[in-house]
PDB file of C-alpha atoms and ligand atoms in Angstrom:
ATOM      1  CA  MET B 232     -96.723 -53.308 -16.055  1.00  0.00           C
ATOM      2  CA  TYR B 233     -97.710 -56.293 -13.219  1.00  0.00           C
ATOM      3  CA  SER B 234     -98.020 -54.741  -9.772  1.00  0.00           C
ATOM      4  CA  LEU B 235     -98.335 -57.086  -6.603  1.00  0.00           C
ATOM      5  CA  VAL B 236     -98.650 -56.043  -3.369  1.00  0.00           C
ATOM      6  CA  ILE B 237     -97.139 -58.532  -0.549  1.00  0.00           C
ATOM      7  CA  PHE B 238     -99.454 -58.677   2.420  1.00  0.00           C
ATOM      8  CA  GLY B 239     -99.196 -60.122   6.269  1.00  0.00           C
ATOM      9  CA  PRO B 240     -98.397 -59.268   9.831  1.00  0.00           C
ATOM     10  CA  PRO B 241     -94.796 -59.655  10.463  1.00  0.00           C
ATOM     11  CA  GLY B 242     -93.261 -62.462  10.085  1.00  0.00           C
ATOM     12  CA  SER B 243     -95.838 -63.846   8.020  1.00  0.00           C
ATOM     13  CA  GLY B 244     -93.200 -64.849   4.838  1.00  0.00           C
ATOM     14  CA  LYS B 245     -93.442 -61.036   2.541  1.00  0.00           C
ATOM     15  CA  GLY B 246     -89.723 -61.022   2.541  1.00  0.00           C
ATOM     16  CA  THR B 247     -89.141 -64.735   2.221  1.00  0.00           C
ATOM     17  CA  GLN B 248     -91.760 -65.391  -0.483  1.00  0.00           C
ATOM     18  CA  SER B 249     -90.682 -61.297  -2.288  1.00  0.00           C
ATOM     19  CA  GLU B 250     -87.216 -63.098  -3.221  1.00  0.00           C
ATOM     20  CA  LYS B 251     -89.377 -66.119  -4.934  1.00  0.00           C
ATOM     21  CA  LEU B 252     -91.375 -63.799  -7.100  1.00  0.00           C
ATOM     22  CA  ILE B 253     -88.368 -61.179  -8.390  1.00  0.00           C
ATOM     23  CA  GLU B 254     -86.391 -64.997  -9.412  1.00  0.00           C
ATOM     24  CA  LYS B 255     -90.020 -65.961 -10.890  1.00  0.00           C
ATOM     25  CA  TYR B 256     -91.206 -63.110 -12.866  1.00  0.00           C
ATOM     26  CA  GLY B 257     -88.544 -60.244 -12.581  1.00  0.00           C
ATOM     27  CA  LEU B 258     -90.485 -57.777 -10.961  1.00  0.00           C
ATOM     28  CA  THR B 259     -88.816 -54.970  -9.433  1.00  0.00           C
ATOM     29  CA  HIS B 260     -88.986 -55.233  -5.499  1.00  0.00           C
ATOM     30  CA  LEU B 261     -89.607 -52.487  -2.887  1.00  0.00           C
ATOM     31  CA  SER B 262     -89.252 -53.674   1.029  1.00  0.00           C
ATOM     32  CA  THR B 263     -90.414 -50.284   2.894  1.00  0.00           C
ATOM     33  CA  GLY B 264     -89.002 -51.750   6.501  1.00  0.00           C
ATOM     34  CA  ASP B 265     -85.688 -52.674   4.041  1.00  0.00           C
ATOM     35  CA  VAL B 266     -85.564 -48.870   2.628  1.00  0.00           C
ATOM     36  CA  LEU B 267     -86.024 -47.625   6.854  1.00  0.00           C
ATOM     37  CA  ARG B 268     -83.343 -49.444   7.979  1.00  0.00           C
ATOM     38  CA  ALA B 269     -81.245 -48.406   4.905  1.00  0.00           C
ATOM     39  CA  GLU B 270     -82.166 -44.697   6.311  1.00  0.00           C
ATOM     40  CA  ILE B 271     -81.216 -45.866  10.248  1.00  0.00           C
ATOM     41  CA  LYS B 272     -78.125 -46.746   9.089  1.00  0.00           C
ATOM     42  CA  SER B 273     -76.882 -43.649   7.323  1.00  0.00           C
ATOM     43  CA  GLY B 274     -76.626 -42.631  10.993  1.00  0.00           C
ATOM     44  CA  SER B 275     -78.876 -39.164   9.644  1.00  0.00           C
ATOM     45  CA  GLU B 276     -81.374 -37.378  12.171  1.00  0.00           C
ATOM     46  CA  LEU B 277     -84.651 -38.655  10.007  1.00  0.00           C
ATOM     47  CA  GLY B 278     -82.963 -42.437  10.294  1.00  0.00           C
ATOM     48  CA  ASN B 279     -82.817 -41.675  14.488  1.00  0.00           C
ATOM     49  CA  GLN B 280     -86.468 -40.722  14.260  1.00  0.00           C
ATOM     50  CA  ILE B 281     -87.686 -43.727  12.030  1.00  0.00           C
ATOM     51  CA  LYS B 282     -85.369 -45.970  14.833  1.00  0.00           C
ATOM     52  CA  SER B 283     -87.338 -44.830  17.752  1.00  0.00           C
ATOM     53  CA  LEU B 284     -90.261 -45.726  16.168  1.00  0.00           C
ATOM     54  CA  ILE B 285     -88.839 -49.247  14.854  1.00  0.00           C
ATOM     55  CA  GLU B 286     -87.718 -49.847  18.114  1.00  0.00           C
ATOM     56  CA  LYS B 287     -91.149 -49.792  19.530  1.00  0.00           C
ATOM     57  CA  GLY B 288     -93.083 -51.828  16.952  1.00  0.00           C
ATOM     58  CA  GLU B 289     -94.657 -48.870  15.478  1.00  0.00           C
ATOM     59  CA  LEU B 290     -95.649 -47.227  12.499  1.00  0.00           C
ATOM     60  CA  VAL B 291     -93.542 -44.451  10.391  1.00  0.00           C
ATOM     61  CA  SER B 292     -95.617 -41.826   9.319  1.00  0.00           C
ATOM     62  CA  ASP B 293     -97.299 -41.968   6.231  1.00  0.00           C
ATOM     63  CA  GLU B 294     -95.535 -38.848   4.276  1.00  0.00           C
ATOM     64  CA  MET B 295     -92.462 -40.236   5.288  1.00  0.00           C
ATOM     65  CA  VAL B 296     -92.726 -44.003   3.720  1.00  0.00           C
ATOM     66  CA  GLN B 297     -95.171 -42.296   1.074  1.00  0.00           C
ATOM     67  CA  GLU B 298     -91.952 -40.416   0.226  1.00  0.00           C
ATOM     68  CA  MET B 299     -89.527 -42.587  -0.084  1.00  0.00           C
ATOM     69  CA  VAL B 300     -92.089 -44.893  -2.184  1.00  0.00           C
ATOM     70  CA  LYS B 301     -92.286 -42.441  -4.350  1.00  0.00           C
ATOM     71  CA  ALA B 302     -89.079 -41.681  -4.973  1.00  0.00           C
ATOM     72  CA  PHE B 303     -88.247 -45.258  -5.597  1.00  0.00           C
ATOM     73  CA  VAL B 304     -91.270 -45.917  -8.155  1.00  0.00           C
ATOM     74  CA  MET B 305     -89.913 -43.234 -10.271  1.00  0.00           C
ATOM     75  CA  LYS B 306     -86.401 -44.147 -10.318  1.00  0.00           C
ATOM     76  CA  ASN B 307     -87.884 -47.291 -11.543  1.00  0.00           C
ATOM     77  CA  LYS B 308     -90.286 -46.241 -13.934  1.00  0.00           C
ATOM     78  CA  ASP B 309     -89.312 -48.801 -16.829  1.00  0.00           C
ATOM     79  CA  ALA B 310     -90.269 -51.585 -14.159  1.00  0.00           C
ATOM     80  CA  LYS B 311     -91.977 -54.707 -15.344  1.00  0.00           C
ATOM     81  CA  GLY B 312     -93.872 -53.979 -11.854  1.00  0.00           C
ATOM     82  CA  PHE B 313     -93.421 -53.588  -8.905  1.00  0.00           C
ATOM     83  CA  ILE B 314     -93.470 -56.553  -5.930  1.00  0.00           C
ATOM     84  CA  PHE B 315     -94.745 -53.900  -2.782  1.00  0.00           C
ATOM     85  CA  ASP B 316     -93.469 -55.613   0.531  1.00  0.00           C
ATOM     86  CA  GLY B 317     -94.792 -54.174   3.623  1.00  0.00           C
ATOM     87  CA  PHE B 318     -96.427 -51.310   2.112  1.00  0.00           C
ATOM     88  CA  PRO B 319     -99.698 -50.093   2.285  1.00  0.00           C
ATOM     89  CA  ARG B 320     -99.735 -50.336   6.159  1.00  0.00           C
ATOM     90  CA  THR B 321    -102.596 -48.124   6.270  1.00  0.00           C
ATOM     91  CA  VAL B 322    -105.665 -47.367   4.209  1.00  0.00           C
ATOM     92  CA  ALA B 323    -104.649 -43.814   3.424  1.00  0.00           C
ATOM     93  CA  GLN B 324    -101.198 -45.387   1.989  1.00  0.00           C
ATOM     94  CA  ALA B 325    -103.381 -47.542  -0.035  1.00  0.00           C
ATOM     95  CA  GLN B 326    -105.805 -44.792  -1.227  1.00  0.00           C
ATOM     96  CA  TRP B 327    -102.298 -42.644  -1.996  1.00  0.00           C
ATOM     97  CA  LEU B 328    -100.471 -45.694  -3.971  1.00  0.00           C
ATOM     98  CA  ASP B 329    -103.318 -46.248  -6.424  1.00  0.00           C
ATOM     99  CA  ASN B 330    -103.587 -42.110  -7.024  1.00  0.00           C
ATOM    100  CA  MET B 331     -99.545 -42.228  -7.524  1.00  0.00           C
ATOM    101  CA  LEU B 332     -99.927 -44.776 -10.003  1.00  0.00           C
ATOM    102  CA  SER B 333    -102.488 -43.809 -11.330  1.00  0.00           C
ATOM    103  CA  GLU B 334     -99.914 -40.816 -12.392  1.00  0.00           C
ATOM    104  CA  ILE B 335     -97.645 -42.870 -14.352  1.00  0.00           C
ATOM    105  CA  SER B 336    -100.997 -44.735 -15.875  1.00  0.00           C
ATOM    106  CA  THR B 337    -100.336 -47.968 -14.228  1.00  0.00           C
ATOM    107  CA  SER B 338    -102.072 -49.488 -10.883  1.00  0.00           C
ATOM    108  CA  VAL B 339    -101.705 -52.536  -8.542  1.00  0.00           C
ATOM    109  CA  ASN B 340    -103.220 -56.106  -9.961  1.00  0.00           C
ATOM    110  CA  ILE B 341    -102.914 -57.843  -7.153  1.00  0.00           C
ATOM    111  CA  MET B 342    -102.605 -58.211  -3.401  1.00  0.00           C
ATOM    112  CA  ILE B 343    -101.685 -61.657  -1.753  1.00  0.00           C
ATOM    113  CA  SER B 344    -102.240 -61.702   1.814  1.00  0.00           C
ATOM    114  CA  LEU B 345    -100.206 -64.138   3.844  1.00  0.00           C
ATOM    115  CA  ASP B 346    -102.021 -65.969   6.486  1.00  0.00           C
ATOM    116  CA  VAL B 347    -100.261 -66.827  10.045  1.00  0.00           C
ATOM    117  CA  PRO B 348    -101.434 -67.645  12.770  1.00  0.00           C
ATOM    118  CA  ASP B 349    -100.181 -65.345  15.458  1.00  0.00           C
ATOM    119  CA  ASP B 350     -98.393 -67.860  18.090  1.00  0.00           C
ATOM    120  CA  GLU B 351     -96.632 -69.054  14.572  1.00  0.00           C
ATOM    121  CA  LEU B 352     -95.727 -65.120  13.990  1.00  0.00           C
ATOM    122  CA  ARG B 353     -94.161 -65.052  17.595  1.00  0.00           C
ATOM    123  CA  ILE B 354     -92.245 -68.368  17.235  1.00  0.00           C
ATOM    124  CA  ARG B 355     -90.597 -66.791  13.540  1.00  0.00           C
ATOM    125  CA  LEU B 356     -90.321 -63.422  15.190  1.00  0.00           C
ATOM    126  CA  LEU B 357     -87.677 -64.372  17.612  1.00  0.00           C
ATOM    127  CA  SER B 358     -85.737 -67.313  15.650  1.00  0.00           C
ATOM    128  CA  ARG B 359     -85.231 -64.412  13.082  1.00  0.00           C
ATOM    129  CA  GLY B 360     -84.100 -61.863  15.473  1.00  0.00           C
ATOM    130  CA  LYS B 361     -81.384 -64.419  16.719  1.00  0.00           C
ATOM    131  CA  VAL B 362     -79.899 -64.943  13.212  1.00  0.00           C
ATOM    132  CA  SER B 363     -80.573 -61.280  11.876  1.00  0.00           C
ATOM    133  CA  GLY B 364     -79.754 -59.163  15.080  1.00  0.00           C
ATOM    134  CA  ARG B 365     -83.318 -57.147  14.157  1.00  0.00           C
ATOM    135  CA  GLN B 366     -84.167 -55.366  17.748  1.00  0.00           C
ATOM    136  CA  ASP B 367     -87.769 -55.407  16.639  1.00  0.00           C
ATOM    137  CA  ASP B 368     -87.691 -59.351  16.779  1.00  0.00           C
ATOM    138  CA  GLN B 369     -85.721 -60.063  19.677  1.00  0.00           C
ATOM    139  CA  ASP B 370     -88.311 -58.368  22.450  1.00  0.00           C
ATOM    140  CA  GLU B 371     -91.765 -60.166  23.228  1.00  0.00           C
ATOM    141  CA  ALA B 372     -93.471 -57.023  23.851  1.00  0.00           C
ATOM    142  CA  ILE B 373     -92.250 -54.996  20.935  1.00  0.00           C
ATOM    143  CA  ILE B 374     -93.617 -58.381  18.597  1.00  0.00           C
ATOM    144  CA  ASN B 375     -96.400 -58.124  20.215  1.00  0.00           C
ATOM    145  CA  ASN B 376     -97.111 -54.819  19.531  1.00  0.00           C
ATOM    146  CA  ARG B 377     -96.377 -55.112  16.223  1.00  0.00           C
ATOM    147  CA  ILE B 378     -99.281 -57.418  15.758  1.00  0.00           C
ATOM    148  CA  ASP B 379    -101.635 -55.107  17.568  1.00  0.00           C
ATOM    149  CA  VAL B 380    -101.121 -52.512  15.219  1.00  0.00           C
ATOM    150  CA  TYR B 381    -101.238 -54.928  12.319  1.00  0.00           C
ATOM    151  CA  LYS B 382    -104.630 -55.626  13.510  1.00  0.00           C
ATOM    152  CA  ASN B 383    -105.744 -52.410  14.576  1.00  0.00           C
ATOM    153  CA  THR B 384    -104.195 -50.255  11.674  1.00  0.00           C
ATOM    154  CA  THR B 385    -103.085 -52.491   8.613  1.00  0.00           C
ATOM    155  CA  LEU B 386    -105.699 -55.125   8.746  1.00  0.00           C
ATOM    156  CA  PRO B 387    -108.063 -52.491   7.090  1.00  0.00           C
ATOM    157  CA  VAL B 388    -105.795 -52.511   3.711  1.00  0.00           C
ATOM    158  CA  MET B 389    -106.991 -55.663   3.231  1.00  0.00           C
ATOM    159  CA  GLU B 390    -110.616 -54.626   3.229  1.00  0.00           C
ATOM    160  CA  TYR B 391    -109.877 -51.835   0.820  1.00  0.00           C
ATOM    161  CA  TYR B 392    -108.466 -54.507  -1.919  1.00  0.00           C
ATOM    162  CA  GLN B 393    -111.433 -57.080  -1.334  1.00  0.00           C
ATOM    163  CA  LYS B 394    -113.546 -53.893  -2.202  1.00  0.00           C
ATOM    164  CA  ALA B 395    -111.739 -53.278  -5.427  1.00  0.00           C
ATOM    165  CA  GLY B 396    -111.668 -57.143  -5.702  1.00  0.00           C
ATOM    166  CA  LYS B 397    -107.696 -57.978  -5.819  1.00  0.00           C
ATOM    167  CA  ALA B 398    -107.297 -59.450  -2.544  1.00  0.00           C
ATOM    168  CA  LYS B 399    -106.395 -63.180  -2.680  1.00  0.00           C
ATOM    169  CA  GLY B 400    -105.959 -64.626   0.773  1.00  0.00           C
ATOM    170  CA  ILE B 401    -103.098 -67.420   0.961  1.00  0.00           C
ATOM    171  CA  HIS B 402    -102.342 -70.095   3.433  1.00  0.00           C
ATOM    172  CA  GLY B 403     -99.139 -69.003   4.942  1.00  0.00           C
ATOM    173  CA  LEU B 404     -98.611 -72.353   6.597  1.00  0.00           C
ATOM    174  CA  GLY B 405     -95.996 -74.723   4.842  1.00  0.00           C
ATOM    175  CA  THR B 406     -92.803 -75.407   3.704  1.00  0.00           C
ATOM    176  CA  ILE B 407     -91.815 -72.026   1.679  1.00  0.00           C
ATOM    177  CA  ASP B 408     -92.010 -73.865  -2.205  1.00  0.00           C
ATOM    178  CA  GLU B 409     -95.403 -74.653  -1.072  1.00  0.00           C
ATOM    179  CA  ILE B 410     -96.258 -71.603   0.172  1.00  0.00           C
ATOM    180  CA  PHE B 411     -94.897 -70.182  -3.441  1.00  0.00           C
ATOM    181  CA  GLY B 412     -96.604 -72.796  -5.293  1.00  0.00           C
ATOM    182  CA  ARG B 413    -100.160 -71.222  -4.044  1.00  0.00           C
ATOM    183  CA  ILE B 414     -98.974 -67.478  -4.660  1.00  0.00           C
ATOM    184  CA  THR B 415     -98.427 -68.446  -8.419  1.00  0.00           C
ATOM    185  CA  GLU B 416    -101.657 -70.113  -8.825  1.00  0.00           C
ATOM    186  CA  ALA B 417    -102.744 -67.383  -7.679  1.00  0.00           C
ATOM    187  CA  VAL B 418    -100.706 -64.475  -9.419  1.00  0.00           C
ATOM    188  CA  ALA B 419    -101.958 -64.700 -13.122  1.00  0.00           C
ATOM    189  CA  LEU B 420     -98.634 -64.005 -14.741  1.00  0.00           C
TER     190      LEU B 420
HETATM  191  P1  ADP F 131     -91.820 -56.806   8.977  1.00  0.00           P
HETATM  192  O1  ADP F 131     -93.271 -57.161   8.466  1.00  0.00           O
HETATM  193  O2  ADP F 131     -91.314 -58.302   9.247  1.00  0.00           O
HETATM  194  O3  ADP F 131     -92.436 -56.431  10.549  1.00  0.00           O
HETATM  195  P2  ADP F 131     -90.466 -54.762   7.869  1.00  0.00           P
HETATM  196  O4  ADP F 131     -89.001 -55.287   7.593  1.00  0.00           O
HETATM  197  O5  ADP F 131     -91.669 -54.699   6.526  1.00  0.00           O
HETATM  198  O6  ADP F 131     -90.871 -56.034   9.032  1.00  0.00           O
HETATM  199  O7  ADP F 131     -90.747 -53.513   8.888  1.00  0.00           O
HETATM  200  C1  ADP F 131     -90.384 -53.100   9.975  1.00  0.00           C
HETATM  201  C2  ADP F 131     -91.230 -51.887  10.555  1.00  0.00           C
HETATM  202  O8  ADP F 131     -90.720 -50.720   9.634  1.00  0.00           O
HETATM  203  C3  ADP F 131     -92.183 -51.475  10.718  1.00  0.00           C
HETATM  204  O9  ADP F 131     -92.676 -52.263  12.370  1.00  0.00           O
HETATM  205  C4  ADP F 131     -92.347 -50.061  11.140  1.00  0.00           C
HETATM  206  O10 ADP F 131     -92.357 -49.754  11.872  1.00  0.00           O
HETATM  207  C5  ADP F 131     -91.825 -49.744   9.709  1.00  0.00           C
HETATM  208  N1  ADP F 131     -92.414 -49.828   8.720  1.00  0.00           N
HETATM  209  C6  ADP F 131     -92.068 -50.640   7.467  1.00  0.00           C
HETATM  210  N2  ADP F 131     -93.096 -50.611   6.330  1.00  0.00           N
HETATM  211  C7  ADP F 131     -94.239 -49.024   6.231  1.00  0.00           C
HETATM  212  C8  ADP F 131     -94.955 -48.910   5.915  1.00  0.00           C
HETATM  213  N3  ADP F 131     -95.570 -49.150   5.125  1.00  0.00           N
HETATM  214  N4  ADP F 131     -95.946 -47.411   7.210  1.00  0.00           N
HETATM  215  C9  ADP F 131     -95.119 -47.517   8.420  1.00  0.00           C
HETATM  216  N5  ADP F 131     -94.306 -47.376   8.727  1.00  0.00           N
HETATM  217  C10 ADP F 131     -92.891 -48.810   7.700  1.00  0.00           C
END
């Protein structure tokens, strides 16, 4: 298995680059944001709780997300590898992921971190909001909170992977193909 964490602030292009990575390497994609939005759509009580957090730009609890990740990984044990997109977002999630993957004798091989300045993130998220209808992409205060949560809670995850010698910073400005070219240089597959 070859597993990759795609990391970066909201609007940095994780989902877009994941699509290209799936196509090129045949990895199995897990976007925790997509799984959470599917739960909201189902109209369940859990979905309602998730909705109120996402609409404030807050993180969902580690336990809730971890349970979803575990179920997904166990269902896809035969995958060539995984792309974890939007996960881990806390150091606790990163530690948990290492433990969970070691149970199936595998590990995260590389963490790709997309570097994009805040001003560009705001522009991208607001324009995505017009097309996708995602409410958390349409309100500047929510966007700013997500960027703050990223800096305060999620950024330490980068250090976690740096210490493990797995973090690769990628310049996240340019065309989609230019950025993808930089990623494929870093991915040793
Ligand atoms: P983006 O990275 O573009 O903001 P995502 O689709 O990855 O969007 O995530 C949307 C929202 O879902 C986040 O703002 C957060 O509330 C929630 N979420 C996604 N992944 C996680 C996670 N690993 N831990 C906690 N909350 C998460």
